[in-house]
Short mmCIF file of C-alpha atoms in Angstrom, two decimals:
data_model
loop_
_atom_site.label_atom_id
_atom_site.label_comp_id
_atom_site.label_asym_id
_atom_site.label_seq_id
_atom_site.Cartn_x
_atom_site.Cartn_y
_atom_site.Cartn_z
CA MET A 1 -55.54 -104.53 -31.04
CA THR A 2 -58.19 -102.71 -28.98
CA PRO A 3 -61.17 -104.82 -30.18
CA LEU A 4 -59.17 -108.00 -29.43
CA VAL A 5 -58.39 -106.84 -25.89
CA ARG A 6 -62.06 -106.01 -25.27
CA SER A 7 -63.12 -109.41 -26.61
CA VAL A 8 -60.71 -111.29 -24.35
CA ARG A 9 -61.79 -109.24 -21.34
CA SER A 10 -65.45 -109.88 -22.17
CA ALA A 11 -64.82 -113.61 -22.52
CA ASP A 12 -63.05 -113.68 -19.16
CA THR A 13 -65.92 -111.82 -17.48
CA LEU A 14 -68.46 -114.15 -19.02
CA THR A 15 -66.57 -117.22 -17.81
CA ARG A 16 -66.23 -115.81 -14.30
CA ASP A 17 -69.95 -115.03 -14.19
CA ALA A 18 -70.78 -118.56 -15.37
CA LEU A 19 -68.66 -120.03 -12.57
CA ALA A 20 -70.10 -117.60 -10.03
CA VAL A 21 -73.65 -118.91 -10.42
CA LEU A 22 -72.72 -122.54 -9.73
CA GLN A 23 -73.05 -124.21 -6.32
CA PRO A 24 -71.13 -127.47 -6.91
CA GLY A 25 -70.20 -130.28 -4.57
CA PHE A 26 -67.12 -132.49 -4.35
CA THR A 27 -66.06 -135.75 -2.77
CA GLY A 28 -63.80 -136.22 0.22
CA THR A 29 -63.10 -134.42 3.49
CA THR A 30 -60.38 -132.16 2.08
CA ALA A 31 -60.62 -129.66 -0.75
CA PRO A 32 -59.48 -131.13 -4.09
CA ASP A 33 -57.01 -129.15 -6.17
CA TRP A 34 -59.49 -128.67 -9.00
CA LEU A 35 -61.94 -126.95 -6.66
CA LEU A 36 -59.29 -124.58 -5.30
CA ARG A 37 -58.29 -123.67 -8.87
CA ARG A 38 -61.89 -122.89 -9.84
CA LEU A 39 -62.30 -120.67 -6.78
CA GLY A 40 -59.40 -118.64 -8.11
CA GLU A 41 -61.10 -118.46 -11.50
CA GLY A 42 -64.44 -117.11 -10.26
CA LEU A 43 -66.35 -119.84 -8.40
CA VAL A 44 -68.11 -118.21 -5.42
CA SER A 45 -70.07 -121.09 -3.84
CA VAL A 46 -69.39 -124.61 -2.63
CA GLY A 47 -71.99 -127.12 -1.43
CA LEU A 48 -71.22 -129.61 1.33
CA PHE A 49 -72.83 -133.01 1.87
CA GLY A 50 -72.48 -135.83 4.38
CA ARG A 51 -69.57 -137.30 2.46
CA ASN A 52 -67.56 -134.13 3.21
CA VAL A 53 -68.07 -134.25 6.98
CA ALA A 54 -66.09 -136.25 9.55
CA ASP A 55 -66.31 -134.02 12.63
CA PRO A 56 -66.54 -130.29 13.48
CA ALA A 57 -62.76 -129.77 13.63
CA GLN A 58 -62.25 -131.34 10.20
CA LEU A 59 -65.14 -129.33 8.77
CA ALA A 60 -63.77 -126.05 10.14
CA ALA A 61 -60.36 -126.87 8.67
CA LEU A 62 -61.97 -127.63 5.29
CA THR A 63 -63.93 -124.38 5.13
CA GLY A 64 -60.86 -122.49 6.33
CA ARG A 65 -58.84 -123.93 3.45
CA LEU A 66 -61.55 -122.92 0.98
CA ARG A 67 -61.60 -119.37 2.33
CA ALA A 68 -57.83 -119.14 2.15
CA GLU A 69 -58.37 -119.36 -1.60
CA ARG A 70 -61.38 -117.00 -1.67
CA GLU A 71 -62.38 -115.03 1.41
CA GLU A 72 -65.83 -113.98 0.22
CA LEU A 73 -67.24 -117.42 -0.30
CA ILE A 74 -70.64 -119.09 0.16
CA VAL A 75 -70.26 -122.46 1.89
CA ALA A 76 -73.67 -124.12 1.79
CA ILE A 77 -75.04 -127.28 3.36
CA ASP A 78 -78.34 -129.16 3.50
CA GLU A 79 -78.77 -129.26 7.28
CA GLU A 80 -82.46 -129.32 8.17
CA GLY A 81 -81.93 -131.16 11.43
CA GLY A 82 -84.27 -134.07 12.12
CA ASP A 83 -84.24 -136.72 9.43
CA VAL A 84 -82.11 -134.66 7.01
CA THR A 85 -78.72 -134.07 8.57
CA ARG A 86 -75.26 -133.71 7.10
CA LEU A 87 -73.40 -132.50 10.20
CA GLU A 88 -74.36 -135.71 12.03
CA VAL A 89 -75.02 -137.97 9.08
CA ARG A 90 -73.57 -141.09 10.70
CA GLY A 91 -74.98 -140.69 14.19
CA GLY A 92 -78.31 -138.90 13.82
CA SER A 93 -79.20 -135.31 14.53
CA SER A 94 -79.05 -133.49 17.85
CA PHE A 95 -82.06 -131.48 16.68
CA PRO A 96 -85.62 -132.62 15.99
CA GLY A 97 -86.93 -131.77 12.55
CA ASN A 98 -89.69 -129.42 11.48
CA HIS A 99 -92.61 -131.76 12.17
CA ALA A 100 -91.61 -132.11 15.82
CA LEU A 101 -91.28 -128.35 16.18
CA GLY A 102 -94.66 -127.87 14.55
CA ALA A 103 -96.19 -130.40 16.95
CA VAL A 104 -94.94 -128.36 19.92
CA ASP A 105 -96.09 -125.14 18.21
CA ASP A 106 -93.89 -122.82 20.26
CA THR A 107 -92.28 -120.34 17.90
CA ALA A 108 -89.79 -119.27 20.58
CA LEU A 109 -88.59 -122.86 20.78
CA THR A 110 -88.32 -123.13 17.00
CA ARG A 111 -86.33 -119.89 16.92
CA ALA A 112 -84.00 -121.15 19.67
CA VAL A 113 -83.44 -124.51 17.95
CA ALA A 114 -82.64 -122.82 14.63
CA ARG A 115 -80.32 -120.36 16.36
CA GLU A 116 -78.33 -123.16 18.02
CA LEU A 117 -78.19 -125.08 14.75
CA GLY A 118 -76.98 -121.91 13.03
CA ARG A 119 -74.34 -121.38 15.71
CA ARG A 120 -72.95 -124.86 15.13
CA LEU A 121 -72.91 -124.33 11.37
CA ALA A 122 -71.18 -120.98 11.79
CA ASP A 123 -68.55 -122.53 14.06
CA CYS A 124 -67.73 -124.88 11.19
CA GLY A 125 -67.44 -122.03 8.68
CA ILE A 126 -70.79 -122.59 6.94
CA ASN A 127 -72.78 -119.48 6.03
CA LEU A 128 -75.72 -120.72 3.91
CA ASN A 129 -78.13 -123.45 4.95
CA TRP A 130 -80.50 -124.96 2.39
CA ALA A 131 -83.28 -124.83 4.99
CA PRO A 132 -85.97 -124.51 6.24
CA SER A 133 -88.53 -126.53 4.36
CA ALA A 134 -91.62 -124.31 4.13
CA ASP A 135 -93.75 -126.93 2.38
CA VAL A 136 -97.28 -127.43 3.67
CA ASN A 137 -97.62 -131.21 4.00
CA SER A 138 -101.20 -131.26 2.74
CA ASN A 139 -100.87 -134.68 1.06
CA PRO A 140 -100.45 -137.45 3.67
CA GLY A 141 -99.05 -139.71 0.95
CA ASN A 142 -96.12 -137.37 0.26
CA PRO A 143 -93.01 -139.58 -0.01
CA VAL A 144 -90.33 -136.89 0.22
CA ILE A 145 -91.58 -134.10 2.54
CA GLY A 146 -93.47 -135.67 5.45
CA VAL A 147 -91.70 -134.90 8.73
CA ARG A 148 -89.55 -132.30 6.94
CA SER A 149 -92.66 -130.07 7.03
CA PHE A 150 -93.87 -128.20 10.11
CA GLY A 151 -97.36 -129.55 9.36
CA ALA A 152 -100.48 -129.44 7.21
CA ASP A 153 -101.83 -126.07 8.37
CA PRO A 154 -100.50 -123.15 6.27
CA GLN A 155 -100.62 -120.68 9.15
CA LEU A 156 -98.72 -123.00 11.49
CA VAL A 157 -96.11 -123.67 8.80
CA ALA A 158 -95.85 -119.92 8.14
CA ARG A 159 -95.18 -118.86 11.72
CA HIS A 160 -92.59 -121.59 12.28
CA THR A 161 -90.90 -120.94 8.94
CA ALA A 162 -90.50 -117.28 9.93
CA ALA A 163 -89.22 -118.23 13.39
CA TYR A 164 -86.72 -120.67 11.88
CA VAL A 165 -85.43 -118.07 9.41
CA GLU A 166 -85.04 -115.53 12.20
CA GLY A 167 -83.25 -117.98 14.48
CA LEU A 168 -80.87 -119.28 11.83
CA GLN A 169 -79.99 -115.83 10.53
CA SER A 170 -79.50 -114.43 14.05
CA ALA A 171 -76.48 -116.77 14.18
CA GLY A 172 -75.12 -115.24 10.97
CA VAL A 173 -76.09 -118.11 8.67
CA ALA A 174 -78.26 -117.27 5.66
CA ALA A 175 -81.48 -119.25 5.34
CA CYS A 176 -82.56 -120.74 2.02
CA THR A 177 -86.30 -121.37 2.34
CA LYS A 178 -87.54 -124.27 0.18
CA HIS A 179 -89.11 -125.74 -1.97
CA PHE A 180 -90.84 -122.84 -3.78
CA PRO A 181 -93.71 -122.67 -4.58
CA GLY A 182 -94.44 -125.69 -2.34
CA HIS A 183 -93.72 -129.42 -2.60
CA GLY A 184 -96.28 -130.59 -0.03
CA ASP A 185 -99.24 -131.60 -2.20
CA THR A 186 -97.61 -134.36 -4.21
CA ALA A 187 -97.30 -138.13 -4.03
CA VAL A 188 -94.24 -138.08 -6.33
CA ASP A 189 -90.64 -137.54 -5.28
CA SER A 190 -88.92 -135.07 -7.63
CA HIS A 191 -85.64 -136.93 -7.11
CA HIS A 192 -87.19 -139.65 -9.28
CA ASP A 193 -89.80 -137.99 -11.52
CA LEU A 194 -91.59 -134.70 -12.22
CA PRO A 195 -94.44 -134.14 -9.74
CA ARG A 196 -97.59 -132.46 -11.03
CA ILE A 197 -99.68 -130.40 -8.60
CA ALA A 198 -103.15 -129.76 -10.00
CA VAL A 199 -104.33 -126.89 -7.82
CA ASP A 200 -105.78 -123.59 -8.94
CA LEU A 201 -104.09 -120.25 -8.30
CA PRO A 202 -106.38 -119.25 -5.39
CA THR A 203 -105.46 -122.49 -3.59
CA LEU A 204 -101.79 -121.86 -4.28
CA GLN A 205 -102.09 -118.36 -2.84
CA GLU A 206 -104.05 -119.48 0.21
CA ARG A 207 -102.04 -122.60 1.04
CA GLU A 208 -98.61 -123.17 -0.54
CA LEU A 209 -97.51 -119.55 -0.72
CA VAL A 210 -98.47 -118.52 2.82
CA PRO A 211 -95.24 -119.82 4.45
CA PHE A 212 -93.08 -118.36 1.69
CA ARG A 213 -94.64 -114.93 2.19
CA ALA A 214 -93.82 -115.27 5.89
CA ALA A 215 -90.24 -116.25 5.07
CA VAL A 216 -89.81 -113.24 2.79
CA ALA A 217 -91.26 -110.97 5.48
CA ALA A 218 -88.82 -112.49 7.98
CA GLY A 219 -85.93 -111.60 5.69
CA THR A 220 -84.86 -114.96 4.28
CA ARG A 221 -81.70 -114.36 2.29
CA ALA A 222 -82.41 -117.09 -0.25
CA VAL A 223 -85.24 -119.21 -1.62
CA MET A 224 -84.86 -122.61 -3.29
CA SER A 225 -87.07 -123.53 -6.22
CA ALA A 226 -88.85 -126.87 -6.60
CA HIS A 227 -88.84 -129.17 -9.60
CA ILE A 228 -92.64 -129.40 -9.69
CA LEU A 229 -95.15 -128.67 -12.43
CA LEU A 230 -98.11 -126.45 -11.58
CA PRO A 231 -100.27 -126.19 -14.71
CA ALA A 232 -102.27 -123.31 -13.21
CA LEU A 233 -99.04 -121.33 -13.19
CA ASP A 234 -97.09 -122.79 -16.11
CA GLY A 235 -98.34 -125.74 -18.11
CA GLU A 236 -94.99 -126.47 -19.75
CA HIS A 237 -92.11 -125.86 -17.36
CA PRO A 238 -91.48 -126.98 -13.75
CA ALA A 239 -91.11 -124.10 -11.31
CA THR A 240 -87.31 -124.16 -11.43
CA LEU A 241 -87.43 -123.45 -15.18
CA SER A 242 -90.52 -121.25 -15.20
CA PRO A 243 -90.35 -117.46 -15.67
CA ALA A 244 -93.95 -117.33 -14.44
CA ALA A 245 -92.93 -118.96 -11.15
CA LEU A 246 -89.60 -117.28 -10.49
CA HIS A 247 -89.77 -113.90 -12.16
CA GLY A 248 -93.53 -113.51 -12.32
CA LEU A 249 -94.48 -114.85 -8.87
CA LEU A 250 -91.47 -114.93 -6.54
CA ARG A 251 -89.94 -111.64 -7.72
CA ALA A 252 -93.17 -109.80 -8.62
CA PRO A 253 -94.26 -107.12 -6.15
CA ALA A 254 -97.11 -107.82 -3.74
CA THR A 255 -99.28 -105.32 -5.59
CA GLU A 256 -99.16 -107.71 -8.56
CA GLY A 257 -99.85 -110.84 -6.53
CA GLY A 258 -96.18 -111.77 -6.11
CA LEU A 259 -93.93 -112.17 -3.10
CA GLY A 260 -91.60 -109.26 -3.82
CA PHE A 261 -88.49 -111.34 -3.02
CA ASP A 262 -85.21 -109.61 -3.81
CA GLY A 263 -82.71 -112.15 -2.46
CA LEU A 264 -80.92 -115.11 -4.00
CA ILE A 265 -82.94 -117.72 -5.89
CA VAL A 266 -81.26 -121.14 -5.73
CA THR A 267 -82.37 -124.19 -7.70
CA ASP A 268 -82.91 -127.56 -6.12
CA GLY A 269 -80.36 -130.16 -7.24
CA MET A 270 -80.24 -130.11 -11.03
CA GLU A 271 -79.23 -133.77 -11.27
CA MET A 272 -82.61 -134.79 -9.85
CA GLN A 273 -84.60 -136.81 -12.38
CA ALA A 274 -87.40 -134.24 -12.61
CA ILE A 275 -84.92 -132.02 -14.51
CA SER A 276 -82.08 -134.19 -15.75
CA ALA A 277 -84.25 -136.92 -17.30
CA THR A 278 -86.36 -134.42 -19.24
CA TYR A 279 -84.09 -131.50 -20.10
CA GLY A 280 -80.57 -132.64 -19.31
CA ILE A 281 -78.49 -130.81 -16.73
CA GLU A 282 -76.84 -128.35 -19.13
CA ARG A 283 -80.06 -127.36 -20.87
CA GLY A 284 -81.92 -127.27 -17.56
CA SER A 285 -79.34 -124.93 -16.04
CA VAL A 286 -79.61 -122.52 -18.96
CA LEU A 287 -83.40 -122.49 -18.72
CA ALA A 288 -83.27 -122.01 -14.94
CA LEU A 289 -81.00 -118.94 -15.24
CA ALA A 290 -83.17 -117.54 -18.02
CA ALA A 291 -86.29 -118.07 -15.88
CA GLY A 292 -84.84 -116.05 -13.01
CA ALA A 293 -82.74 -118.41 -10.89
CA ASP A 294 -79.44 -117.01 -9.64
CA ALA A 295 -77.56 -120.06 -8.38
CA ILE A 296 -77.44 -123.57 -9.82
CA CYS A 297 -77.26 -126.27 -7.16
CA VAL A 298 -75.49 -129.41 -8.35
CA GLY A 299 -73.27 -131.86 -6.57
CA GLY A 300 -75.47 -134.21 -4.58
CA GLY A 301 -74.92 -136.90 -7.20
CA LEU A 302 -72.51 -135.35 -9.71
CA ALA A 303 -69.56 -134.03 -7.75
CA ASP A 304 -66.47 -133.69 -9.89
CA GLU A 305 -64.68 -131.11 -11.98
CA ASP A 306 -66.27 -132.35 -15.18
CA ILE A 307 -69.78 -131.25 -14.18
CA VAL A 308 -68.51 -127.78 -13.23
CA LEU A 309 -66.80 -127.36 -16.58
CA ARG A 310 -69.79 -128.72 -18.48
CA LEU A 311 -72.17 -126.27 -16.82
CA ARG A 312 -69.76 -123.35 -17.10
CA ASP A 313 -69.32 -123.96 -20.81
CA ALA A 314 -73.04 -124.52 -21.37
CA LEU A 315 -73.86 -121.14 -19.82
CA VAL A 316 -71.16 -119.34 -21.79
CA ARG A 317 -72.32 -120.99 -25.00
CA ALA A 318 -75.95 -120.07 -24.28
CA VAL A 319 -75.02 -116.41 -23.90
CA ARG A 320 -73.03 -116.42 -27.12
CA ASP A 321 -75.85 -118.20 -28.96
CA GLY A 322 -78.43 -115.71 -27.70
CA GLU A 323 -80.36 -118.24 -25.58
CA LEU A 324 -79.41 -116.60 -22.28
CA PRO A 325 -79.18 -112.80 -22.03
CA GLU A 326 -75.71 -111.76 -20.90
CA GLN A 327 -77.24 -109.24 -18.49
CA ARG A 328 -79.36 -111.97 -16.85
CA LEU A 329 -76.21 -114.01 -16.16
CA ALA A 330 -74.40 -110.91 -14.90
CA ASP A 331 -77.28 -110.02 -12.57
CA ALA A 332 -77.39 -113.56 -11.19
CA ALA A 333 -73.64 -113.58 -10.58
CA ALA A 334 -73.90 -110.20 -8.85
CA ARG A 335 -76.56 -111.55 -6.46
CA VAL A 336 -74.36 -114.51 -5.57
CA ARG A 337 -71.34 -112.29 -4.93
CA ALA A 338 -73.45 -109.91 -2.86
CA LEU A 339 -74.56 -112.71 -0.54
CA ALA A 340 -71.00 -114.02 -0.32
CA GLY A 341 -69.82 -110.59 0.75
CA ARG A 342 -72.65 -110.17 3.24
CA THR A 343 -71.95 -113.46 5.01
CA ARG A 344 -68.17 -113.27 5.37
CA SER A 345 -66.85 -115.77 7.85
CA ALA A 346 -65.56 -113.07 10.21
CA ASP A 347 -69.11 -111.87 10.81
CA VAL A 348 -70.71 -115.29 11.26
CA GLY A 349 -71.75 -116.70 14.61
CA GLU A 350 -70.26 -113.97 16.79
CA GLY A 351 -71.86 -113.47 20.19
CA VAL A 352 -74.28 -116.41 19.98
CA ALA A 353 -74.48 -118.20 23.32
CA PRO A 354 -74.46 -122.02 23.09
CA ALA A 355 -77.64 -123.92 23.97
CA PRO A 356 -76.43 -127.54 23.80
CA GLY A 357 -79.52 -129.19 25.28
CA ILE A 358 -82.15 -127.37 23.26
CA GLY A 359 -82.60 -130.19 20.73
CA LEU A 360 -83.38 -132.85 23.32
CA THR A 361 -85.66 -130.43 25.17
CA ALA A 362 -87.62 -129.86 21.95
CA ALA A 363 -87.80 -133.59 21.18
CA ARG A 364 -89.19 -134.32 24.64
CA ARG A 365 -91.84 -131.65 24.21
CA ALA A 366 -92.81 -133.05 20.80
CA LEU A 367 -93.40 -136.58 22.10
CA ARG A 368 -97.06 -137.65 22.19
CA LEU A 369 -98.08 -140.68 24.30
CA THR A 370 -101.31 -142.64 23.93
CA ALA A 371 -101.89 -145.58 26.29
CA ALA A 372 -104.54 -148.27 25.81
CA GLY A 373 -104.48 -148.88 29.57
CA PRO A 374 -101.95 -149.08 32.38
CA TYR A 375 -98.44 -149.55 30.95
CA ALA A 376 -95.50 -150.55 33.13
CA PRO A 377 -92.21 -148.95 32.00
CA LEU A 378 -89.59 -151.28 30.56
CA ALA A 379 -87.17 -152.41 33.27
CA GLU A 380 -85.39 -155.28 31.51
CA PRO A 381 -83.81 -155.70 28.06
CA ALA A 382 -86.43 -155.52 25.34
CA TYR A 383 -86.71 -156.71 21.76
CA VAL A 384 -87.08 -154.00 19.12
CA ALA A 385 -88.73 -154.77 15.78
CA ALA A 386 -87.89 -151.96 13.36
CA PHE A 387 -90.22 -151.92 10.34
CA THR A 388 -88.00 -150.06 7.92
CA PRO A 389 -89.20 -148.43 4.67
CA LEU A 390 -86.90 -147.50 1.83
CA ALA A 391 -85.28 -144.15 2.66
CA ASN A 392 -85.87 -141.28 0.25
CA ILE A 393 -82.81 -139.67 -1.31
CA ALA A 394 -83.09 -136.45 0.69
CA VAL A 395 -82.79 -138.41 3.94
CA GLY A 396 -80.37 -141.03 2.64
CA ASP A 397 -79.63 -144.44 4.12
CA GLU A 398 -76.40 -143.49 5.94
CA THR A 399 -78.16 -141.93 8.90
CA PRO A 400 -79.30 -144.42 11.54
CA TRP A 401 -82.80 -144.24 12.95
CA GLY A 402 -85.00 -146.10 15.40
CA VAL A 403 -84.95 -146.47 19.19
CA ALA A 404 -82.86 -149.61 19.64
CA ALA A 405 -79.52 -147.90 20.21
CA GLU A 406 -80.92 -145.39 22.70
CA LEU A 407 -82.96 -148.07 24.46
CA ALA A 408 -79.90 -150.32 24.74
CA ARG A 409 -78.02 -147.56 26.53
CA LEU A 410 -80.71 -147.55 29.21
CA LEU A 411 -81.37 -151.29 29.12
CA PRO A 412 -78.15 -153.09 28.09
CA GLY A 413 -78.89 -156.34 26.33
CA THR A 414 -81.74 -154.93 24.27
CA GLU A 415 -81.67 -156.48 20.80
CA THR A 416 -83.20 -155.43 17.48
CA ALA A 417 -84.27 -156.82 14.13
CA THR A 418 -84.89 -154.93 10.90
CA CYS A 419 -87.97 -155.83 8.87
CA THR A 420 -88.42 -154.62 5.29
CA ALA A 421 -91.06 -154.82 2.60
CA GLU A 422 -88.86 -157.28 0.72
CA ALA A 423 -88.59 -159.55 3.77
CA ALA A 424 -92.34 -159.41 4.33
CA ALA A 425 -93.01 -160.28 0.69
CA ALA A 426 -90.49 -163.11 0.65
CA ALA A 427 -91.48 -164.78 3.92
CA GLY A 428 -95.11 -163.70 4.21
CA THR A 429 -96.40 -161.53 7.03
CA ALA A 430 -97.32 -164.40 9.37
CA ALA A 431 -93.92 -166.04 9.04
CA LEU A 432 -92.14 -162.72 9.49
CA VAL A 433 -93.99 -162.00 12.73
CA ASP A 434 -93.50 -165.58 13.98
CA GLY A 435 -89.78 -165.12 13.45
CA LEU A 436 -89.81 -161.89 15.44
CA LEU A 437 -91.66 -163.48 18.34
CA THR A 438 -89.31 -166.45 18.37
CA ALA A 439 -86.31 -164.12 18.48
CA ALA A 440 -87.93 -162.01 21.20
CA ALA A 441 -88.02 -165.15 23.38
CA GLY A 442 -90.59 -163.79 25.79
CA ARG A 443 -89.07 -160.32 26.12
CA ARG A 444 -91.31 -157.30 25.81
CA VAL A 445 -91.51 -156.03 22.26
CA VAL A 446 -91.16 -152.50 20.96
CA ALA A 447 -92.30 -152.01 17.35
CA VAL A 448 -90.82 -149.05 15.53
CA VAL A 449 -92.55 -147.77 12.39
CA ARG A 450 -92.16 -144.83 10.07
CA ASP A 451 -95.17 -143.43 8.19
CA VAL A 452 -97.16 -146.63 8.72
CA HIS A 453 -100.10 -145.01 6.91
CA ARG A 454 -98.12 -145.01 3.64
CA HIS A 455 -96.94 -148.62 3.74
CA PRO A 456 -99.59 -151.38 3.57
CA TRP A 457 -97.02 -154.12 4.24
CA MET A 458 -95.95 -152.34 7.42
CA ALA A 459 -99.52 -151.81 8.62
CA GLU A 460 -100.32 -155.49 8.05
CA ALA A 461 -97.20 -156.68 9.88
CA LEU A 462 -97.86 -154.34 12.80
CA SER A 463 -101.48 -155.52 13.12
CA THR A 464 -100.37 -159.15 13.05
CA LEU A 465 -97.74 -158.48 15.73
CA LEU A 466 -100.20 -156.64 17.97
CA ALA A 467 -102.76 -159.44 17.64
CA ALA A 468 -100.15 -161.89 18.91
CA ARG A 469 -98.58 -159.59 21.48
CA PRO A 470 -101.04 -156.85 22.54
CA ASP A 471 -98.59 -155.65 25.22
CA THR A 472 -96.28 -154.36 22.44
CA ALA A 473 -95.30 -150.68 22.55
CA VAL A 474 -95.39 -148.86 19.20
CA VAL A 475 -93.10 -145.95 18.31
CA GLU A 476 -94.14 -144.00 15.20
CA MET A 477 -91.15 -141.96 13.97
CA GLY A 478 -92.78 -140.55 10.85
CA VAL A 479 -95.97 -138.55 10.38
CA PRO A 480 -98.50 -139.97 12.92
CA GLN A 481 -101.36 -140.14 10.43
CA ALA A 482 -102.64 -143.61 11.35
CA PRO A 483 -104.69 -144.11 14.55
CA PRO A 484 -102.55 -144.96 17.61
CA GLN A 485 -102.11 -148.71 18.21
CA GLY A 486 -100.38 -150.79 20.87
CA ALA A 487 -100.40 -150.95 24.64
CA LEU A 488 -98.44 -147.70 24.49
CA HIS A 489 -98.15 -145.55 21.36
CA LEU A 490 -95.43 -142.93 21.09
CA ALA A 491 -95.42 -140.37 18.27
CA THR A 492 -91.99 -138.73 18.01
CA HIS A 493 -92.79 -136.66 14.86
CA GLY A 494 -89.41 -137.53 13.38
CA ALA A 495 -86.50 -139.94 13.45
CA ALA A 496 -83.68 -137.71 14.74
CA ARG A 497 -81.40 -139.18 17.39
CA VAL A 498 -82.90 -136.86 20.02
CA CYS A 499 -86.39 -138.09 19.09
CA ALA A 500 -85.17 -141.63 19.76
CA GLN A 501 -83.71 -140.50 23.07
CA ALA A 502 -87.02 -138.95 24.11
CA ALA A 503 -88.87 -142.15 23.17
CA ALA A 504 -86.40 -144.37 25.05
CA GLU A 505 -86.83 -142.20 28.13
CA ALA A 506 -90.61 -142.52 27.95
CA LEU A 507 -90.46 -146.30 27.48
CA THR A 508 -88.25 -146.76 30.54
CA ASP A 509 -89.25 -143.80 32.68
CA GLN A 510 -85.59 -142.76 32.78
CA ARG A 511 -83.84 -139.62 31.57
CA LEU A 512 -80.74 -139.17 29.49
CA SER A 513 -78.61 -136.05 29.69
CA PRO A 514 -78.08 -134.14 26.41
CA GLY A 515 -74.46 -135.27 26.23
CA GLU A 516 -75.09 -138.97 26.84
#
């Protein structure tokens, strides 16, 4: 009987370890029964998304229910502030994103913003944030990073990454710095395909890795891997699945050219096409653990019990088949449990003074105005033409953006129209602009764009509009890469709600209070 007892106990331990390394999501604003059962069986982490959030009280009740099942629990969320928000997914963020903070270049401000964001997360029972983005946005054509980056200068990105980590963790919320080893130099979105970054190792060391070294030095508790292929590092596997990237670079000591990171390594979402379309989620998860990852992030797209059971069973099977060393799985599970124990809810957010207006203060400081000549502030209802690109998956299309809503609060009667690439192609640029001018009916026009340098249709439509109405004000809410145009050009460095507030204030020469 003794061998049988040992076998059963070993199987139970293996299953609990396999559950422990998963960071799954779920649907709804209350905890489903299946999730509560799996917490009792060994699950240690839960990931939250916009679909799980109604308001702070609901969110606190949800995390409280989860912790009633398992006290030492990691509750994670993807809350970068700025364009990528889950706490305020339906209204827009109270915090500007990284690009705005980098434009101000005041590390004390970045630290204060991250601390207030961390305080709000902690108040809701969240103790791991999949942020900050430490990517150096060296490729202006990047479709997925952009304003999520502090900027294109590695040293600037490094000092603000460190400040963000310090601020967030001072509120008791663990930072998860991403996307290692750097997603900035790509024109491909890893949600859709596998990006390939053809830089040599010296460039990687001198550019992409600089912010991650700063994050490690600042004590980041976790690092998230990127689904990107760097042939100079590993010609076969993307970083998430690469022992050379995770074990050989991120974990390796500084004396060997590594970062010496000893915290939790989390994968980016495994259902992203860069992994799932090539390896499959089960096989990809096994390879990620074997390469050195500790936690498997899944749940942005696949968010039910079936995916948890599939991944649990795939990891157990891989150990039994000799594909994944049992000790590697055990070590990964131990790291997850250690972080869960270190960030217990009772210790999170205590003694952090609220700073409710810090986000709007930062957005105002990030605003950059360029005037072609004298510009009279708007005093009557305006007409807003929002040239709207397709949102990337990280940002999502649930979160509103633009200045129309904030402008209408200051100038009731302001109207808006949304213009897309499809509309421009169907009607033709000239007809599209004629329609806008007819609808404007003589009112002053505000054109809102987002990364106009990346969208030829948008640049053409804006030029046509400005030729017809040179008194138009232009608000760029993406990366201000293109030269300023318009009678007044405002660069907000992001599309957060507070960035829109700051722009509306500048257009009207009025001020909104943080709570308005």
